[in-house]
GROMACS .gro file of C-alpha atoms in nm:
model
  334
    1MET     CA    1   9.615  19.142  18.163
    2PHE     CA    2   9.784  19.437  18.059
    3SER     CA    3   9.643  19.845  18.132
    4GLU     CA    4   9.454  20.039  17.808
    5THR     CA    5   9.779  20.205  17.791
    6VAL     CA    6  10.064  19.943  17.849
    7LYS     CA    7   9.847  19.832  17.509
    8SER     CA    8   9.879  20.121  17.288
    9LYS     CA    9  10.278  20.214  17.354
   10LEU     CA   10  10.346  19.795  17.248
   11LYS     CA   11  10.097  19.805  16.935
   12ARG     CA   12  10.395  20.090  16.825
   13PHE     CA   13  10.574  19.872  16.831
   14ASP     CA   14  10.376  19.663  16.536
   15VAL     CA   15  10.533  19.604  16.175
   16TYR     CA   16  10.244  19.380  16.049
   17ARG     CA   17   9.991  19.638  16.047
   18LYS     CA   18   9.656  19.526  15.948
   19LEU     CA   19   9.376  19.680  15.703
   20PRO     CA   20   9.032  19.680  15.783
   21HIS     CA   21   8.881  19.437  15.489
   22ASP     CA   22   8.639  19.685  15.378
   23LEU     CA   23   8.975  19.876  15.214
   24THR     CA   24   9.113  19.599  15.037
   25GLU     CA   25   8.933  19.440  14.677
   26PRO     CA   26   9.078  19.106  14.567
   27THR     CA   27   9.136  19.077  14.158
   28LEU     CA   28   9.132  18.843  13.900
   29SER     CA   29   9.528  18.927  13.903
   30GLY     CA   30   9.623  18.890  14.217
   31ALA     CA   31   9.460  18.482  14.178
   32PHE     CA   32   9.632  18.395  13.919
   33VAL     CA   33   9.984  18.542  14.095
   34SER     CA   34   9.875  18.432  14.424
   35ILE     CA   35   9.840  18.085  14.239
   36ILE     CA   36  10.175  18.035  14.030
   37ALA     CA   37  10.391  18.210  14.398
   38CYS     CA   38  10.252  17.957  14.560
   39ALA     CA   39  10.303  17.697  14.319
   40PHE     CA   40  10.667  17.838  14.320
   41MET     CA   41  10.733  17.803  14.677
   42THR     CA   42  10.615  17.482  14.713
   43LEU     CA   43  10.861  17.405  14.409
   44LEU     CA   44  11.157  17.563  14.576
   45PHE     CA   45  11.050  17.474  14.966
   46LEU     CA   46  11.125  17.117  14.782
   47THR     CA   47  11.418  17.167  14.633
   48GLU     CA   48  11.500  17.272  14.972
   49LEU     CA   49  11.392  17.032  15.170
   50ALA     CA   50  11.628  16.708  14.963
   51GLU     CA   51  11.921  16.919  14.962
   52TYR     CA   52  11.825  16.962  15.345
   53LEU     CA   53  11.761  16.522  15.379
   54LYS     CA   54  12.068  16.456  15.095
   55VAL     CA   55  12.403  16.297  15.287
   56ASN     CA   56  12.698  16.538  15.133
   57THR     CA   57  13.000  16.415  15.162
   58ASN     CA   58  13.358  16.571  15.177
   59THR     CA   59  13.720  16.498  15.054
   60GLU     CA   60  14.006  16.619  15.143
   61MET     CA   61  14.454  16.454  15.102
   62PHE     CA   62  14.681  16.506  15.412
   63VAL     CA   63  14.970  16.321  15.501
   64ASP     CA   64  14.985  16.052  15.754
   65ILE     CA   65  15.312  15.962  15.939
   66ASN     CA   66  15.035  15.782  16.245
   67ARG     CA   67  14.967  15.445  16.083
   68GLY     CA   68  15.301  15.338  15.960
   69GLY     CA   69  15.340  15.072  16.195
   70GLU     CA   70  15.087  14.918  16.158
   71LYS     CA   71  15.050  14.554  15.971
   72LEU     CA   72  14.809  14.554  15.619
   73VAL     CA   73  14.505  14.268  15.610
   74ILE     CA   74  14.525  14.201  15.218
   75ASN     CA   75  14.137  13.987  15.191
   76ILE     CA   76  14.269  13.695  14.902
   77ASN     CA   77  13.951  13.523  14.625
   78LEU     CA   78  14.073  13.275  14.391
   79THR     CA   79  14.042  13.018  14.186
   80PHE     CA   80  14.265  12.805  14.001
   81PRO     CA   81  14.082  12.609  13.769
   82LYS     CA   82  14.343  12.403  13.642
   83TYR     CA   83  14.563  12.375  13.936
   84PRO     CA   84  14.623  12.206  14.239
   85CYS     CA   85  14.589  12.269  14.563
   86GLY     CA   86  14.919  12.027  14.670
   87LEU     CA   87  15.082  12.214  14.424
   88LEU     CA   88  15.010  12.560  14.505
   89SER     CA   89  15.202  12.775  14.795
   90LEU     CA   90  15.146  13.115  14.866
   91ASP     CA   91  15.436  13.353  15.041
   92ALA     CA   92  15.493  13.684  15.017
   93GLN     CA   93  15.811  13.973  15.012
   94ASP     CA   94  15.895  14.343  15.143
   95ILE     CA   95  16.098  14.595  15.070
   96MET     CA   96  16.240  14.579  15.472
   97GLY     CA   97  16.355  14.236  15.317
   98SER     CA   98  16.160  13.998  15.516
   99HIS     CA   99  16.011  13.658  15.228
  100VAL     CA  100  15.780  13.415  15.422
  101VAL     CA  101  15.661  13.118  15.262
  102ASP     CA  102  15.277  13.085  15.404
  103VAL     CA  103  15.285  13.408  15.501
  104GLY     CA  104  15.024  13.449  15.797
  105GLY     CA  105  14.630  13.460  15.877
  106ALA     CA  106  14.416  13.281  15.752
  107MET     CA  107  14.384  13.119  15.413
  108LYS     CA  108  14.152  12.798  15.337
  109LYS     CA  109  14.273  12.586  14.974
  110ILE     CA  110  14.006  12.458  14.851
  111ARG     CA  111  14.016  12.158  14.631
  112LEU     CA  112  13.833  12.199  14.338
  113SER     CA  113  13.676  11.921  14.083
  114PRO     CA  114  13.676  12.024  13.669
  115GLU     CA  115  13.370  12.068  13.695
  116GLY     CA  116  13.478  12.374  13.983
  117LYS     CA  117  13.240  12.105  14.252
  118ASN     CA  118  13.475  12.159  14.621
  119ILE     CA  119  13.610  11.828  14.688
  120GLN     CA  120  13.799  11.908  15.045
  121GLU     CA  121  13.922  12.241  15.225
  122GLU     CA  122  14.254  12.244  15.453
  123ASP     CA  123  14.433  12.552  15.611
  124MET     CA  124  14.701  12.639  15.422
  125PHE     CA  125  14.979  12.765  15.646
  126LYS     CA  126  14.885  12.449  15.920
  127GLY     CA  127  14.944  12.212  15.599
  128ASP     CA  128  15.307  12.038  15.599
  129HIS     CA  129  15.446  12.021  15.288
  130ASN     CA  130  15.740  11.646  15.259
  131GLU     CA  131  15.805  11.408  14.988
  132GLY     CA  132  15.528  11.207  15.122
  133ASN     CA  133  15.236  11.435  14.955
  134VAL     CA  134  15.434  11.411  14.607
  135GLN     CA  135  15.220  11.139  14.490
  136GLU     CA  136  14.861  11.271  14.638
  137VAL     CA  137  15.016  11.574  14.449
  138LYS     CA  138  14.991  11.384  14.126
  139LYS     CA  139  14.709  11.242  14.211
  140GLN     CA  140  14.616  11.547  14.214
  141ILE     CA  141  14.685  11.650  13.852
  142GLU     CA  142  14.599  11.361  13.705
  143SER     CA  143  14.247  11.421  13.835
  144ARG     CA  144  14.269  11.781  13.735
  145GLU     CA  145  14.181  11.910  13.988
  146GLY     CA  146  14.173  12.287  14.110
  147CYS     CA  147  14.202  12.551  14.342
  148GLN     CA  148  14.059  12.841  14.530
  149LEU     CA  149  14.232  13.066  14.794
  150LEU     CA  150  14.027  13.225  15.089
  151GLY     CA  151  14.105  13.433  15.324
  152HIS     CA  152  14.294  13.674  15.463
  153ILE     CA  153  14.684  13.760  15.557
  154LEU     CA  154  14.936  14.010  15.756
  155VAL     CA  155  15.219  14.177  15.595
  156ASN     CA  156  15.389  14.430  15.674
  157LYS     CA  157  15.253  14.811  15.631
  158VAL     CA  158  15.515  14.864  15.361
  159PRO     CA  159  15.547  14.821  14.969
  160GLY     CA  160  15.664  14.438  14.857
  161ASN     CA  161  15.413  14.152  14.693
  162PHE     CA  162  15.277  13.823  14.830
  163HIS     CA  163  15.240  13.518  14.496
  164VAL     CA  164  15.093  13.216  14.424
  165SER     CA  165  15.350  12.954  14.333
  166SER     CA  166  15.518  12.635  14.385
  167HIS     CA  167  15.747  12.771  14.538
  168ALA     CA  168  15.714  12.485  14.870
  169PHE     CA  169  15.808  12.197  14.605
  170HIS     CA  170  16.059  12.352  14.304
  171ASN     CA  171  16.259  12.053  14.440
  172GLN     CA  172  16.045  11.771  14.432
  173LEU     CA  173  15.882  11.977  14.084
  174HIS     CA  174  16.011  11.792  13.811
  175MET     CA  175  15.953  11.448  14.049
  176ILE     CA  176  15.596  11.517  14.001
  177ILE     CA  177  15.541  11.679  13.611
  178GLY     CA  178  15.837  11.526  13.466
  179ASN     CA  179  15.940  11.720  13.121
  180ASP     CA  180  15.598  11.831  13.077
  181ASN     CA  181  15.579  12.202  13.181
  182SER     CA  182  15.220  12.221  13.061
  183LYS     CA  183  15.055  12.148  13.364
  184LEU     CA  184  15.154  12.462  13.541
  185ASP     CA  185  14.909  12.548  13.464
  186PHE     CA  186  14.776  12.952  13.607
  187SER     CA  187  14.485  13.050  13.507
  188HIS     CA  188  14.295  13.180  13.784
  189ILE     CA  189  14.015  13.390  13.871
  190VAL     CA  190  14.000  13.686  14.085
  191HIS     CA  191  13.689  13.696  14.294
  192HIS     CA  192  13.787  13.938  14.528
  193LEU     CA  193  14.101  14.043  14.571
  194SER     CA  194  14.090  14.456  14.878
  195PHE     CA  195  14.331  14.600  15.135
  196GLY     CA  196  14.140  14.590  15.499
  197ASP     CA  197  13.907  14.461  15.644
  198ASN     CA  198  13.600  14.216  15.506
  199LYS     CA  199  13.342  14.387  15.688
  200ASP     CA  200  13.433  14.771  15.711
  201ILE     CA  201  13.428  14.715  15.324
  202GLU     CA  202  13.140  14.528  15.304
  203PHE     CA  203  12.983  14.888  15.527
  204ILE     CA  204  13.185  15.142  15.285
  205LYS     CA  205  13.030  15.023  14.985
  206ASN     CA  206  12.620  15.018  15.104
  207HIS     CA  207  12.666  15.370  15.227
  208PHE     CA  208  12.968  15.552  15.025
  209ALA     CA  209  12.918  15.641  14.687
  210GLU     CA  210  13.324  15.769  14.664
  211GLY     CA  211  13.595  15.542  14.618
  212VAL     CA  212  13.763  15.280  14.443
  213LEU     CA  213  13.830  14.959  14.713
  214SER     CA  214  13.820  14.625  14.507
  215PRO     CA  215  13.824  14.703  14.095
  216LEU     CA  216  13.992  14.345  14.029
  217ASP     CA  217  13.648  14.129  14.115
  218ASP     CA  218  13.533  13.869  13.890
  219LEU     CA  219  13.837  13.968  13.716
  220LYS     CA  220  13.922  13.651  13.482
  221ARG     CA  221  14.297  13.543  13.361
  222ILE     CA  222  14.275  13.262  13.106
  223ARG     CA  223  14.557  13.131  12.960
  224PRO     CA  224  14.493  13.021  12.580
  225ASP     CA  225  14.416  12.610  12.493
  226SER     CA  226  14.653  12.772  12.145
  227VAL     CA  227  15.012  12.798  12.473
  228ARG     CA  228  15.144  12.500  12.595
  229ASP     CA  229  15.458  12.681  12.772
  230PRO     CA  230  15.434  12.833  13.127
  231LEU     CA  231  15.261  13.218  13.172
  232SER     CA  232  15.324  13.390  13.454
  233TYR     CA  233  15.089  13.624  13.558
  234GLU     CA  234  15.182  14.006  13.808
  235TYR     CA  235  14.954  14.315  13.877
  236TYR     CA  236  15.154  14.562  13.999
  237ILE     CA  237  14.829  14.786  14.293
  238LYS     CA  238  14.905  15.120  14.420
  239VAL     CA  239  14.742  15.162  14.778
  240VAL     CA  240  14.592  15.403  14.893
  241PRO     CA  241  14.521  15.467  15.236
  242THR     CA  242  14.129  15.607  15.285
  243THR     CA  243  13.993  15.721  15.607
  244TYR     CA  244  13.552  15.705  15.615
  245GLN     CA  245  13.412  15.909  15.854
  246THR     CA  246  13.018  15.945  15.910
  247LEU     CA  247  12.727  16.150  16.003
  248ALA     CA  248  12.769  15.991  16.320
  249GLY     CA  249  13.118  16.004  16.293
  250ALA     CA  250  13.249  15.656  16.338
  251GLU     CA  251  13.526  15.615  16.095
  252TYR     CA  252  13.679  15.287  15.906
  253PHE     CA  253  14.042  15.291  15.857
  254VAL     CA  254  14.089  15.066  15.509
  255HIS     CA  255  14.220  15.082  15.190
  256GLN     CA  256  14.130  15.225  14.784
  257PHE     CA  257  14.367  15.088  14.494
  258THR     CA  258  14.438  15.053  14.129
  259ALA     CA  259  14.612  14.762  13.981
  260ASN     CA  260  14.772  14.731  13.574
  261THR     CA  261  14.824  14.354  13.513
  262ASN     CA  262  15.103  14.166  13.233
  263GLU     CA  263  15.149  13.836  13.173
  264PHE     CA  264  15.461  13.709  13.051
  265SER     CA  265  15.634  13.355  12.916
  266ALA     CA  266  15.781  13.267  13.275
  267GLN     CA  267  16.145  13.116  13.179
  268GLY     CA  268  16.148  12.944  13.511
  269MET     CA  269  15.866  12.853  13.751
  270PRO     CA  270  15.596  13.019  13.699
  271ALA     CA  271  15.396  13.265  13.938
  272VAL     CA  272  15.103  13.508  14.010
  273PHE     CA  273  15.281  13.795  14.198
  274PHE     CA  274  15.079  14.091  14.361
  275ARG     CA  275  15.274  14.398  14.387
  276TYR     CA  276  15.189  14.686  14.606
  277ASP     CA  277  15.296  15.001  14.711
  278LEU     CA  278  15.161  15.214  14.913
  279SER     CA  279  15.109  15.589  14.867
  280PRO     CA  280  15.209  15.822  15.202
  281VAL     CA  281  14.884  16.042  15.111
  282THR     CA  282  14.621  15.958  15.339
  283VAL     CA  283  14.251  16.054  15.122
  284LYS     CA  284  13.974  16.114  15.385
  285PHE     CA  285  13.521  16.076  15.291
  286THR     CA  286  13.341  16.277  15.506
  287GLN     CA  287  12.983  16.229  15.513
  288ASN     CA  288  12.787  16.530  15.670
  289GLN     CA  289  12.421  16.662  15.605
  290GLU     CA  290  12.279  17.001  15.610
  291SER     CA  291  12.209  17.201  15.948
  292PHE     CA  292  11.858  17.263  15.981
  293PHE     CA  293  11.867  17.629  16.174
  294HIS     CA  294  12.053  17.660  15.795
  295PHE     CA  295  11.715  17.509  15.662
  296VAL     CA  296  11.495  17.729  15.809
  297VAL     CA  297  11.684  17.998  15.731
  298GLN     CA  298  11.631  17.877  15.351
  299VAL     CA  299  11.251  17.878  15.378
  300CYS     CA  300  11.220  18.192  15.551
  301ALA     CA  301  11.414  18.310  15.259
  302ILE     CA  302  11.191  18.160  14.991
  303VAL     CA  303  10.878  18.215  15.141
  304GLY     CA  304  11.046  18.624  15.187
  305GLY     CA  305  11.154  18.607  14.818
  306VAL     CA  306  10.903  18.487  14.678
  307PHE     CA  307  10.617  18.667  14.842
  308THR     CA  308  10.776  18.990  14.834
  309VAL     CA  309  10.846  18.979  14.431
  310ALA     CA  310  10.480  18.828  14.370
  311GLY     CA  311  10.394  19.186  14.556
  312LEU     CA  312  10.549  19.348  14.307
  313ILE     CA  313  10.485  19.221  14.063
  314ASP     CA  314  10.086  19.178  14.133
  315ASN     CA  315  10.099  19.577  14.236
  316LEU     CA  316  10.273  19.615  13.869
  317LEU     CA  317   9.983  19.421  13.699
  318HIS     CA  318   9.669  19.581  13.832
  319THR     CA  319   9.873  19.943  13.803
  320SER     CA  320   9.903  19.853  13.417
  321ILE     CA  321   9.564  19.716  13.385
  322SER     CA  322   9.374  19.979  13.559
  323ARG     CA  323   9.466  20.262  13.366
  324ILE     CA  324   9.410  20.041  13.022
  325LEU     CA  325   9.087  20.025  13.148
  326ARG     CA  326   9.069  20.376  13.242
  327LYS     CA  327   9.203  20.466  12.914
  328ARG     CA  328   8.968  20.219  12.816
  329ASP     CA  329   8.636  20.352  12.924
  330ALA     CA  330   8.741  20.738  12.817
  331GLY     CA  331   8.769  20.579  12.429
  332LYS     CA  332   9.162  20.685  12.407
  333LEU     CA  333   9.253  20.382  12.296
  334GLY     CA  334   9.141  20.451  11.917
   0.00000   0.00000   0.00000
């Protein structure tokens, strides 16, 4: 295929020149060094492979000025084991002055027996609060029914609060409970509370380890039996807009939050307040993975580096052993 002249010229570029087998000599020290070097290269290769397969997450923070005009989705799953559904209303108020009774969204009221079993479900935002319901509410109180709120609400993306109370019945409250304020027991369990699309939040919890998306889940606030006065509960929530970006480039916009709680004796009508404030800073978590070419470079560096160092060690051992044997043969070791 190539002429002898061309072959001869090509051979000049060979930097991996070969020695004849009869000019090489295997040694016992070289065998030990080779075994140790191969084991070390294998260990380093597996470590680098694990790092290549690992999905890392980068974090950055910036001021978000593009998502201010949207509605904020708040997912709610609360149980009031000692407060009937007929007496509950869910209201929202924000810093802009908007105060809405039975704020918009999709919310179910689930009537619960004293044992916690479902009795009936109804759409909370289609209920009609009037004096015709007073007798029904009295029956629910006498039966010691509880209530679960399950769904989501939409609020303006500005600081505000939403609260569970008996606001819709404030004119008939005395007719319903008389002078026994101890019946206004807002003991509750926060099964779930989050900000953002629930499906996105579940996906993020399964694929990301970063972020605090629902720190209040499974929190209980139960009024002690020794307390007869009605208690109000407040939650102070700091909401941080957060973006999650997967390896495939898909983005999910949700909100992390931290919360502090407080309870106090209610002077008037008790309630459970969730007061939230939004941070102007957005946190972004981005998944990334080491590139294949970087992995190849690292593997080459491992093989070349270990091979070179092992060769130097082998030469040093071989030279030292040869000198010791020569001195022994010459009787100079004493």
